[in-house]
XYZ file of C-alpha atoms in Angstrom:
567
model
C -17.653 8.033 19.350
C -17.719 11.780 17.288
C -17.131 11.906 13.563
C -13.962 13.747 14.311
C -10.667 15.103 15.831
C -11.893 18.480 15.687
C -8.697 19.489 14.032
C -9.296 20.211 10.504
C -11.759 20.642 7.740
C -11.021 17.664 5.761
C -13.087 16.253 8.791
C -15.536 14.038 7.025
C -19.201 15.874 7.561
C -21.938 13.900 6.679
C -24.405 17.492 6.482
C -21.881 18.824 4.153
C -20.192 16.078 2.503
C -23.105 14.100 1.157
C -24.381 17.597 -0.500
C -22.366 16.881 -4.093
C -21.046 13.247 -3.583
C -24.046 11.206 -2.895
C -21.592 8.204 -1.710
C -18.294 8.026 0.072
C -15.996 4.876 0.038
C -14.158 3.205 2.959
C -10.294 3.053 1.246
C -10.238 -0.946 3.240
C -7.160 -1.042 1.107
C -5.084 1.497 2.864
C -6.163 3.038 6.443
C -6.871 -0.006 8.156
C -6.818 0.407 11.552
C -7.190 3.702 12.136
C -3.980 6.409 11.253
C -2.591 8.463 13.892
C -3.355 11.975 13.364
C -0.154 12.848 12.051
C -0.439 10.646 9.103
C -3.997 11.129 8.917
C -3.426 15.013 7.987
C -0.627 13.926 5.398
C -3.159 11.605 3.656
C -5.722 13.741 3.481
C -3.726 16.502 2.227
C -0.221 16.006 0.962
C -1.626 12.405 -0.250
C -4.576 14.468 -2.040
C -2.024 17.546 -3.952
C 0.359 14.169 -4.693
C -3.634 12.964 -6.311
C -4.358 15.967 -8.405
C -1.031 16.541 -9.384
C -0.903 13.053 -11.024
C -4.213 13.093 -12.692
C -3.377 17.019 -14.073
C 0.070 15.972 -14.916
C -0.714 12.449 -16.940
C -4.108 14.403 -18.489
C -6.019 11.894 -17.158
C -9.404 12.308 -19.335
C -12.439 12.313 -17.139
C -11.617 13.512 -13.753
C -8.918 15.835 -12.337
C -8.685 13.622 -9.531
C -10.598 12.382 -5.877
C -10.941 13.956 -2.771
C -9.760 12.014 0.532
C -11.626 12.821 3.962
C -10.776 11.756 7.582
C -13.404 9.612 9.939
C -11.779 8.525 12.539
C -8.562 8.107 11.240
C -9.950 5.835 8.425
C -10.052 7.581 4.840
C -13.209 8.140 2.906
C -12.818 8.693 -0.384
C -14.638 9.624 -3.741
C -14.564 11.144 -6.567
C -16.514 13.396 -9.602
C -16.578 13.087 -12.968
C -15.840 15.952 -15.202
C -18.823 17.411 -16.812
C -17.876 19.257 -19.541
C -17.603 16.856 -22.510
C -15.478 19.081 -24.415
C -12.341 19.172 -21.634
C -12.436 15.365 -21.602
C -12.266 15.350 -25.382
C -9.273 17.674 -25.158
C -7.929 15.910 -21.972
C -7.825 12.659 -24.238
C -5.701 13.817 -26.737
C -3.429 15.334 -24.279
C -3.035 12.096 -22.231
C -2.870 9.961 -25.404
C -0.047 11.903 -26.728
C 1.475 11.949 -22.938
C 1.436 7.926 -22.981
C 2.799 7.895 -26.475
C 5.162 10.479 -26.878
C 6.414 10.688 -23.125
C 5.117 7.941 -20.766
C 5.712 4.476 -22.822
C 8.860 5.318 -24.536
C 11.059 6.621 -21.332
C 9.530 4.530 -18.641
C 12.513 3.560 -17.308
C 14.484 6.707 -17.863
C 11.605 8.251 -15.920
C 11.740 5.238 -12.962
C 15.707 5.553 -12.896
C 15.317 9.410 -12.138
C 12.393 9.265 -10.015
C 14.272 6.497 -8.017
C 17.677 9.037 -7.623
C 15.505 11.636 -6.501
C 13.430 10.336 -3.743
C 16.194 8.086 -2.649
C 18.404 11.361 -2.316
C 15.795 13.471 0.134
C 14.945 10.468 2.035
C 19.220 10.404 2.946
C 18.871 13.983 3.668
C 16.628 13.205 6.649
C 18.557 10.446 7.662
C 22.026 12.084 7.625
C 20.609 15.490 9.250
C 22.852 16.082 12.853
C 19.494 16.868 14.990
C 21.272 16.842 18.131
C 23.462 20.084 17.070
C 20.464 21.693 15.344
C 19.463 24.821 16.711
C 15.284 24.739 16.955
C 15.007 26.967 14.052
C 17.450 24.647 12.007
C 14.707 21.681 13.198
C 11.828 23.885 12.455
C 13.166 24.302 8.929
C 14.323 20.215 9.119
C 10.317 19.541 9.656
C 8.961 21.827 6.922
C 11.779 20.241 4.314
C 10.800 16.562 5.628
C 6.955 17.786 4.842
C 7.528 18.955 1.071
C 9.226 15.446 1.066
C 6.316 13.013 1.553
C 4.098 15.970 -0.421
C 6.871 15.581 -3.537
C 7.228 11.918 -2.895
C 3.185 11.891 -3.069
C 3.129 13.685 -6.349
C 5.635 11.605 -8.116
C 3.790 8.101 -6.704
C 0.474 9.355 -8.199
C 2.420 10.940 -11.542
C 3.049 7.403 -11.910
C 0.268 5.769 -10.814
C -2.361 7.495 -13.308
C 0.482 7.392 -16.275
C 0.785 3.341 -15.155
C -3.192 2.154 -14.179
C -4.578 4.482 -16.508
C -3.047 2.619 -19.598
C -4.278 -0.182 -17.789
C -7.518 0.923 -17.968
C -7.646 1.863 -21.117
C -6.187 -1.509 -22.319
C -8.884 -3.227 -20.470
C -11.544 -1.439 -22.458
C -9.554 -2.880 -25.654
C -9.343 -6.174 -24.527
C -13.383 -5.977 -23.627
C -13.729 -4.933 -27.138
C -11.669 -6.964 -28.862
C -10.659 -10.157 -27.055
C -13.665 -10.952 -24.589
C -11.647 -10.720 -21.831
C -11.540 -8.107 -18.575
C -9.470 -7.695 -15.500
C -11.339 -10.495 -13.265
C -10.621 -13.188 -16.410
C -8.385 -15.993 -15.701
C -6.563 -15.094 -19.535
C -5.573 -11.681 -18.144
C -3.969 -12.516 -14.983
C -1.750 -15.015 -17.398
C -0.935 -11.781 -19.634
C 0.413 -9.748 -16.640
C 1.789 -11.769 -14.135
C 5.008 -13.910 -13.759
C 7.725 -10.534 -12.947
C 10.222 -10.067 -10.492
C 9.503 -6.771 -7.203
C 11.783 -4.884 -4.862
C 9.737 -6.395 -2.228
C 10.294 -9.885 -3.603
C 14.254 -9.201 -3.549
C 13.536 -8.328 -0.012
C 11.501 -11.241 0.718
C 14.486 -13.715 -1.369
C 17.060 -12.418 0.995
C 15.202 -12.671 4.175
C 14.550 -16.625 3.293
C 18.139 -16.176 2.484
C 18.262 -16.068 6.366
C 16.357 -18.434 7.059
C 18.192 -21.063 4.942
C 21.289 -19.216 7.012
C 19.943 -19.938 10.050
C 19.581 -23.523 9.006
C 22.909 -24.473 7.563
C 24.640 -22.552 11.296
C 22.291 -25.328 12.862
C 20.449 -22.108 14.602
C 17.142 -22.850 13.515
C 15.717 -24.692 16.469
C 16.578 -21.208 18.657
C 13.887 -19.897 16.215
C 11.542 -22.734 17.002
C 11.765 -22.612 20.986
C 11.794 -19.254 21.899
C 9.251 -16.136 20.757
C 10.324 -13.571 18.529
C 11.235 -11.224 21.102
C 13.144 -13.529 22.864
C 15.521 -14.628 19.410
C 17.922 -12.312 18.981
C 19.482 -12.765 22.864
C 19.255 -16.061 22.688
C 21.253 -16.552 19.675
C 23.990 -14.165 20.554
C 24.339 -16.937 23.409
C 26.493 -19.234 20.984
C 28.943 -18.396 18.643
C 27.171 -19.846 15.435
C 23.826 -17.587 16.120
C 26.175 -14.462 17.205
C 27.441 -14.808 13.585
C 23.787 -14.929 12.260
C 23.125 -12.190 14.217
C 25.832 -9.741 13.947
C 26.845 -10.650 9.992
C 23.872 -11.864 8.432
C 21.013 -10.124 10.205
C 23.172 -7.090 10.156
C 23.782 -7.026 6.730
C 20.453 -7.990 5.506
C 19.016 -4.637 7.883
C 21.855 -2.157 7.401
C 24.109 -3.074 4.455
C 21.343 -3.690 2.242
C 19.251 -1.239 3.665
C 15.757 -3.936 3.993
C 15.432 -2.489 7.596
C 13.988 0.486 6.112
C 11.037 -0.913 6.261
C 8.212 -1.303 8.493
C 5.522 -3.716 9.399
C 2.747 -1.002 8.399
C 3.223 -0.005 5.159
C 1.097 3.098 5.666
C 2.312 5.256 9.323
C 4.620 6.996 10.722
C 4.612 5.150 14.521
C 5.555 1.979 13.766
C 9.087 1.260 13.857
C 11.598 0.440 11.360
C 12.963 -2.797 10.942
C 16.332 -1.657 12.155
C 14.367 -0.245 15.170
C 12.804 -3.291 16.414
C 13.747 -6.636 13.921
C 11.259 -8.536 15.558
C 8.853 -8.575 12.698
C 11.529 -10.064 10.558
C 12.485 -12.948 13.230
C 8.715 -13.571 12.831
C 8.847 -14.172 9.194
C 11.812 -16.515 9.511
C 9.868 -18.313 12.121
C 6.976 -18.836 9.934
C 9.435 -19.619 6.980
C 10.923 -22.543 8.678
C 7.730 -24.025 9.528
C 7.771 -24.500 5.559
C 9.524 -27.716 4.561
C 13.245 -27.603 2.909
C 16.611 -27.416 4.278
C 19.158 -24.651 3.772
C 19.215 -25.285 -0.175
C 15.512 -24.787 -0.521
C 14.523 -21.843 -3.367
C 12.673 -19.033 -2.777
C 9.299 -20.333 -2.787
C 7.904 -17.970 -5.938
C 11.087 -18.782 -7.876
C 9.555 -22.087 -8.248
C 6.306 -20.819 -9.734
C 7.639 -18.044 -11.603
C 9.272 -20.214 -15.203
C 5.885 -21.749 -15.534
C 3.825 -18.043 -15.259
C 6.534 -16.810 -17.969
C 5.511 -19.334 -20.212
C 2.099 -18.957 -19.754
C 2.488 -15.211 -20.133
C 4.220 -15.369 -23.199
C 1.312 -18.266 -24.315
C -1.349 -15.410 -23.392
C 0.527 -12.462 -25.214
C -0.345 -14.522 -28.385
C -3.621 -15.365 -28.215
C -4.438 -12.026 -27.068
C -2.726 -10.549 -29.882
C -4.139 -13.071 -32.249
C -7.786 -12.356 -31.001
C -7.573 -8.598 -30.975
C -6.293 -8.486 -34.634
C -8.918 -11.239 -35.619
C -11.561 -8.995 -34.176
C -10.864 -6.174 -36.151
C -8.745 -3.826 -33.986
C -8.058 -0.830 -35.716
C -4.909 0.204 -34.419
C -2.868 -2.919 -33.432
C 0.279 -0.319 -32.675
C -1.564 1.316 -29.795
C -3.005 -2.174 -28.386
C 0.362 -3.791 -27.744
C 1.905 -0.649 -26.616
C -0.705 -0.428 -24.207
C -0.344 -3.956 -23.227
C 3.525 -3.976 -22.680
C 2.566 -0.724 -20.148
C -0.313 -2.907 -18.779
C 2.470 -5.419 -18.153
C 4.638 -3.397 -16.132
C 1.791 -3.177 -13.487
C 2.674 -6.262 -11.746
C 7.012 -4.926 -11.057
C 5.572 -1.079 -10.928
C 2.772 -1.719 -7.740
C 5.187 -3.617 -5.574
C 8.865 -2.343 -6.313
C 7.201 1.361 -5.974
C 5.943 0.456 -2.174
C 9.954 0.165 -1.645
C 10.918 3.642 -3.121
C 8.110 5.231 -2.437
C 5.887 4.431 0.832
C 8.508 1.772 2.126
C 11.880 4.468 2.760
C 9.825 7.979 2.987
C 7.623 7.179 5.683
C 10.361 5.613 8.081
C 12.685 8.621 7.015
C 10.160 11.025 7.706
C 9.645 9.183 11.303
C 12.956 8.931 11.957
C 12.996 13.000 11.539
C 10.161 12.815 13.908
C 11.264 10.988 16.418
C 15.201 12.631 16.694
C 13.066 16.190 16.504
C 10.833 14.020 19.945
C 13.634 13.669 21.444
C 15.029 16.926 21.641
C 11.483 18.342 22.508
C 11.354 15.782 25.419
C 13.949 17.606 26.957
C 11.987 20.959 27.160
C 9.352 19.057 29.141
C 7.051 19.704 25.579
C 6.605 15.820 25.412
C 6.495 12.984 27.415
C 8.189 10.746 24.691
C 9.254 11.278 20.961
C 6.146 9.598 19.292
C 3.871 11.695 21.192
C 4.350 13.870 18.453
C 2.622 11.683 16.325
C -0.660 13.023 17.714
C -0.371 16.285 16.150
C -1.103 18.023 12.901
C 1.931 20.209 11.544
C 0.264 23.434 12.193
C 0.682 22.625 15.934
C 4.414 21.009 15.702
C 5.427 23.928 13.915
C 4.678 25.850 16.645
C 6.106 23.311 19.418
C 9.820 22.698 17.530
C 10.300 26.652 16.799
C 9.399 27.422 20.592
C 9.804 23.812 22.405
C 10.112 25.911 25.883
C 6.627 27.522 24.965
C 5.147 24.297 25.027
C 3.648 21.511 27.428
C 1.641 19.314 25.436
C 1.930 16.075 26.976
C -1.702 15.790 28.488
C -2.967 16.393 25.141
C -0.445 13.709 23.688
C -1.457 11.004 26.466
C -5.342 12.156 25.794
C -5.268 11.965 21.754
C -3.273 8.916 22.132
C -5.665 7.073 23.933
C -8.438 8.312 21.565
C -6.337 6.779 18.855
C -6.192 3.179 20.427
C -9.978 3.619 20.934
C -10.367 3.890 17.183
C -8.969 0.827 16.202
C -12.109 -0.555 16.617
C -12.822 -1.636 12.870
C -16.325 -3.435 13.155
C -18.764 -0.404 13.202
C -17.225 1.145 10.152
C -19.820 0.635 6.720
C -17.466 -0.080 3.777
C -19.395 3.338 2.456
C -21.900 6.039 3.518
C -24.455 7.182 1.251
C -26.937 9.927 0.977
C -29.917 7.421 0.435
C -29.375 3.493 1.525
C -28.188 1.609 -0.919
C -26.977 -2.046 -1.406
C -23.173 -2.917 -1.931
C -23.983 -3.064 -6.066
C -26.116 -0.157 -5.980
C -22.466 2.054 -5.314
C -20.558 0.556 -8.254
C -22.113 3.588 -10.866
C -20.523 6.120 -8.034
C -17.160 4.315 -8.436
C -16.947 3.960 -12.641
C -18.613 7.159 -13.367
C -15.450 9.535 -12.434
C -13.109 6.716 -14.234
C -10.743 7.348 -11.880
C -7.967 4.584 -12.394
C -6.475 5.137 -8.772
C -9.885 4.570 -7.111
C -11.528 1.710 -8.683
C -8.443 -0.336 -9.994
C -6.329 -0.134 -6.831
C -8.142 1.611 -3.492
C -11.609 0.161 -3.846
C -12.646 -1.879 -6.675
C -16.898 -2.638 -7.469
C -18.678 -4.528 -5.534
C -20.390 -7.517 -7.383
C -24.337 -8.060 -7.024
C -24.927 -10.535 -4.623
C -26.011 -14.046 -5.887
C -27.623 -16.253 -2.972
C -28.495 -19.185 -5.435
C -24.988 -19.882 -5.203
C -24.994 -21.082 -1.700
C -22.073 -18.214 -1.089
C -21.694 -16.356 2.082
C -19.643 -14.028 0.523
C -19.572 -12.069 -3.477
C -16.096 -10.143 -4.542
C -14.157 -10.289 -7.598
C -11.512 -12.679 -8.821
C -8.514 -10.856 -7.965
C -6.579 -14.680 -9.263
C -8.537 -17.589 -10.496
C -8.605 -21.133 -8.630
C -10.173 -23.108 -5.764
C -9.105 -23.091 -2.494
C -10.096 -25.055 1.032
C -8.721 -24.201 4.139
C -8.523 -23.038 7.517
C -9.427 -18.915 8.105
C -6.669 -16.735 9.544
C -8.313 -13.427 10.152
C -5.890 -10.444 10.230
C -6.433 -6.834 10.793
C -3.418 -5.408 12.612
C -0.162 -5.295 11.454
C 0.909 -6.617 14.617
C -0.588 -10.215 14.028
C 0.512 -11.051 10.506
C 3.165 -13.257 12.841
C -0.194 -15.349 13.506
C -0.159 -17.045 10.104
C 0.477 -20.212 10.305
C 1.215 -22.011 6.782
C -1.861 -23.221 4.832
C -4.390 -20.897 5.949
C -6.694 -18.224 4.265
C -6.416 -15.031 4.888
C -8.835 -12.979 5.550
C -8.443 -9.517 6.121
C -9.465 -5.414 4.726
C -6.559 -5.487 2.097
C -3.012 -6.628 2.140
C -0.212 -4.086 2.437
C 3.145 -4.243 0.729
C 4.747 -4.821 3.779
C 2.697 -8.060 4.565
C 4.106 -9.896 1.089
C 6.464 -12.154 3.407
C 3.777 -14.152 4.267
C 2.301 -15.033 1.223
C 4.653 -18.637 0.788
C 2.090 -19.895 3.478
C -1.231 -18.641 2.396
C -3.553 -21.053 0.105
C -6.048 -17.792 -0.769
C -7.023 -14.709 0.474
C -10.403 -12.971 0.910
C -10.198 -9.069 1.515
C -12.771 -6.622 2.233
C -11.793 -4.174 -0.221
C -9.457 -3.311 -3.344
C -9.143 -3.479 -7.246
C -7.747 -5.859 -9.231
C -4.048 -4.278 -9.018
C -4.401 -3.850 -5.264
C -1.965 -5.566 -3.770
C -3.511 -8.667 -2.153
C -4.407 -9.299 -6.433
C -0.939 -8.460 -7.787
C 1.013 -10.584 -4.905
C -1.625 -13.472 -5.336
C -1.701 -13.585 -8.799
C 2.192 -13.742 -8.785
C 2.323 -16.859 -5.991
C -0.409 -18.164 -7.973
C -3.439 -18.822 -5.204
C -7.062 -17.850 -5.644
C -7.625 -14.520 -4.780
C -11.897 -13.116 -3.619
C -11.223 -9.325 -3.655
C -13.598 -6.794 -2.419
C -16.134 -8.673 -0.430
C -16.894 -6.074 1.662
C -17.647 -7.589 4.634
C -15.059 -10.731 4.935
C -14.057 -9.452 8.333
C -17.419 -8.754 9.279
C -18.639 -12.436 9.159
C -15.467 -14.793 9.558
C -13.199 -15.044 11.908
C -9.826 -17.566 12.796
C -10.731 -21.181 12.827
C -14.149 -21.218 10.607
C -13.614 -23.483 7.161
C -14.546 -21.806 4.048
C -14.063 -22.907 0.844
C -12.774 -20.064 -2.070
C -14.122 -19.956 -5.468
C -11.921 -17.155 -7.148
C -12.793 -17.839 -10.747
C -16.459 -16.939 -9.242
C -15.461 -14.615 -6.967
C -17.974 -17.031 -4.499
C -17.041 -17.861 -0.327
């Protein structure tokens, strides 16, 4: 297969790109399978200005931020760190006083306005009239929907180094002064046990289920597939009602159908475009016992994770003073910010990722369908198979245009690509083992890279009798039947008490975690969010494995050590 699409230079090139970074990293966490090239060109480079922006912005010390390059519609990324001493001296103090002065004390003044903003363009694409629009009014419709996702990129990463930075840096306190790090069982008391977005979402679609249950509906669930649902409950009066108020109100009034069953791409549909992922959910949720009374599954664990929270914010506190931490002030400040991480990761997928990307589709896709009358296209998500360059050029002159070979060609190179098991989680200059690549990863200190995209890999430890090494992403042990997932379009498969095993969790794949006893990924840091969503349903979580896809598959038994990071 060739390294690339041959359309731009953020092509990854082994010759040239293993001249100054002698090892790039597989992000398992995000571009699993393979992007179209639409998406692929706004990761690599509105995703990359949102990157620098952040780490420029927040003063992050030691690196000005990563570089992201395209093979095969997977990202590679890596990073550099700065080598002047004296500008990450003067960095520090800058990002210091930015976390003291700015970050910490209006966090939620900050979130409130952030949240306004976004949610503001992303009803600008949505309430545009494209069928009136002249194509120069949806030439200029495209460019505005581009500096979207590019400002909605540079506000995500504003956050994220403000938010996993402090993280960081209260790690290296609590290594200091309390014994502890990320992977200890005593840290993912101190910041878990918090509400989401994508929780609310999640309460209100086992909201339906329980609905579906007391209108007696449930068994339509049970009998027919999820395509099949929807008609067949609009056959009785009780599952119209489901269907037309409840359904309807969960996808439109409240706005959940926003989002998508890939977290990360612009071709999958919306919710409200196809609601068959969510009649999947609710069939999996009522293969869980309890009748239409039955809480929210986390809203059981979540009173006895407060307490234990608040039980670890005192001995933490207690240890760091009694080991002689100088400035107690900064330590708990940083900890509250550290405590935010669990709400901040998964409510941000909702006003971030979750509503831009289907916004920005749904500009695509009304912009397709006026260029599929001009003969351009053959369909409106062909035009998910080309870089903006090119689509500039189409929607300004759609009669200048015939394109759909190349569509039904690039398409078809796409679905090649999905092919996952010949991609290395990394490529080095020199071979290395797994370990050998964790220097590459800390060196830059780049909070967005190690704590979230990739993680370190852990030395391998055969003595153990393990078939598998990662880090504890949430301590405890774990038996159970695999589920191995890749696609987006099989987390349906899940069946309740099963381990999943897959290259990362998205945010859009949290529904499922009321069935899962553990999960094993491939890839991701401890605030990735197969960690976060684990450690707040309480199940062991073995993150960063590498190669859990690679050697298990549905059916095998493993048994999951989390504490140990051991399969």
């Amino acid at each position: 297969m060739p390294w690339s699409w041959n359309l731009h230079v953020r092509e990854f090139c082994p010759s040239r790109d293993l001249k100054k970074y002698p090892v790039w990293f597989l992000n398992k966490s995000h571009s699993y399978p393979a992007f179209s090239p639409l998406f692929m060109w706004t990761w690599c480079f509105s995703e990359t200005h949102g990157v620098w922006y952040g780490a420029n912005e927040t003063w992050w010390p030691t690196t000005r931020g990563h570089v992201m390059l395209d093979l095969d519609g997977c990202s590679l990324e890596t990073g550099l760190r700065i080598k002047d001493e004296a500008e990450i001296e003067e960095r520090a103090k800058r990002h210091r006083k930015f976390l003291t002065e700015e970050f910490a004390p209006k966090w939620d003044e900050t979130w409130a306005n952030i949240t306004n903003e976004l949610e503001g363009y992303y009803k600008k694409l949505r309430d545009f009239d494209y069928e009136k629009a002249t194509p120069y009014e949806l030439y200029n419709q495209f460019n505005d929907a581009l500096w979207i996702v590019e400002r909605m990129w540079k506000l995500h990463f504003y956050l994220m180094y403000g938010q996993f930075g402090a993280y960081w840096e209260f790690e290296d306190l609590c290594k200091e002064y309390v014994g502890i790090n990320e992977n200890d069982p005593l840290w993912h008391k101190l910041i878990r046990g918090y509400d989401n977005y994508l929780f609310v979402m999640d309460r209100a679609m086992w909201a339906l289920r329980n609905r579906a249950l007391e209108l007696r509906v449930d068994e339509t669930f049970r009998r027919y597939p999820a395509t099949e649902v929807i008609p067949a409950l609009k056959e009785t009066a009780a599952g119209k009602e489901w269907v037309e108020n409840d359904l309807n109100d969960f996808l439109t009034v409240k706005g959940y159908g926003w989002r998508q069953p890939r977290m990360m791409e612009f071709i999958n549909p919306a919710w409200w475009e196809d609601p068959t992922p969510v009649i999947s959910h609710l069939q999996q949720y009522l293969m869980l016992p309890g009748g239409a009374d039955t809480i929210f599954p986390v809203d059981e664990i979540r009173p006895r994770l407060v307490e234990e929270r608040e039980a670890a914010e005192q001995e933490v506190l207690s240890k760091a003073k009694a080991h002689g931490c100088p400035d107690m002030d900064w330590f708990t400040a940083l900890m509250k910010l550290s405590q935010r991480t669990s709400f901040f990761s998964e409510s941000h997928d909702w006003i971030f990722e979750c509503q831009c990307f289907p916004s920005f589709r749904y500009c695509i896709m009304k912009i397709g369908e006026r260029l599929v009358k001009y003969d351009t296209i053959s369909c409106p998500d062909d035009l998910f198979f080309f870089v903006p360059d090119e689509l500039q050029l189409f929607i300004a002159l759609p009669e200048n245009y015939d394109v759909r070979d190349l569509a039904e060609e690039r398409r078809a190179m796409w679905t090649a690509r999905k092919e996952y098991l010949s991609r290395p989680p990394f490529i080095s200059r020199e071979p290395m083992k797994p370990d050998e690549t964790t220097p590459y990863i800390l060196e830059p200190k780049d909070p967005v890279v190690c704590k979230i995209s990739m993680g370190t890999f852990p030395k391998a430890r055969p003595e153990t009798g393990a078939i598998l090494f990662g880090n504890c992403g949430n301590a405890g042990v774990a038996e159970g039947t695999v589920r191995l997932l890749i696609k987006e379009g099989d987390v349906g498969s899940v069946r309740p008490g099963e381990i999943l095993v897959c290259p990362a969790t998205y945010g859009s794949w949290s529904p499922i975690y009321p069935l899962l006893k553990g999960v094993v990924t491939d890839g991701g840091g401890s605030v990735s969010h197969a960690c976060i969503v684990g450690r707040e349903y309480d199940i062991p979580v073995v993150a960063n494995t590498g190669t859990a896809t690679y050697t298990l598959k549905t059916g095998d038994k493993i048994r999951i050590k989390a504490d140990e990071g051991l399969v």
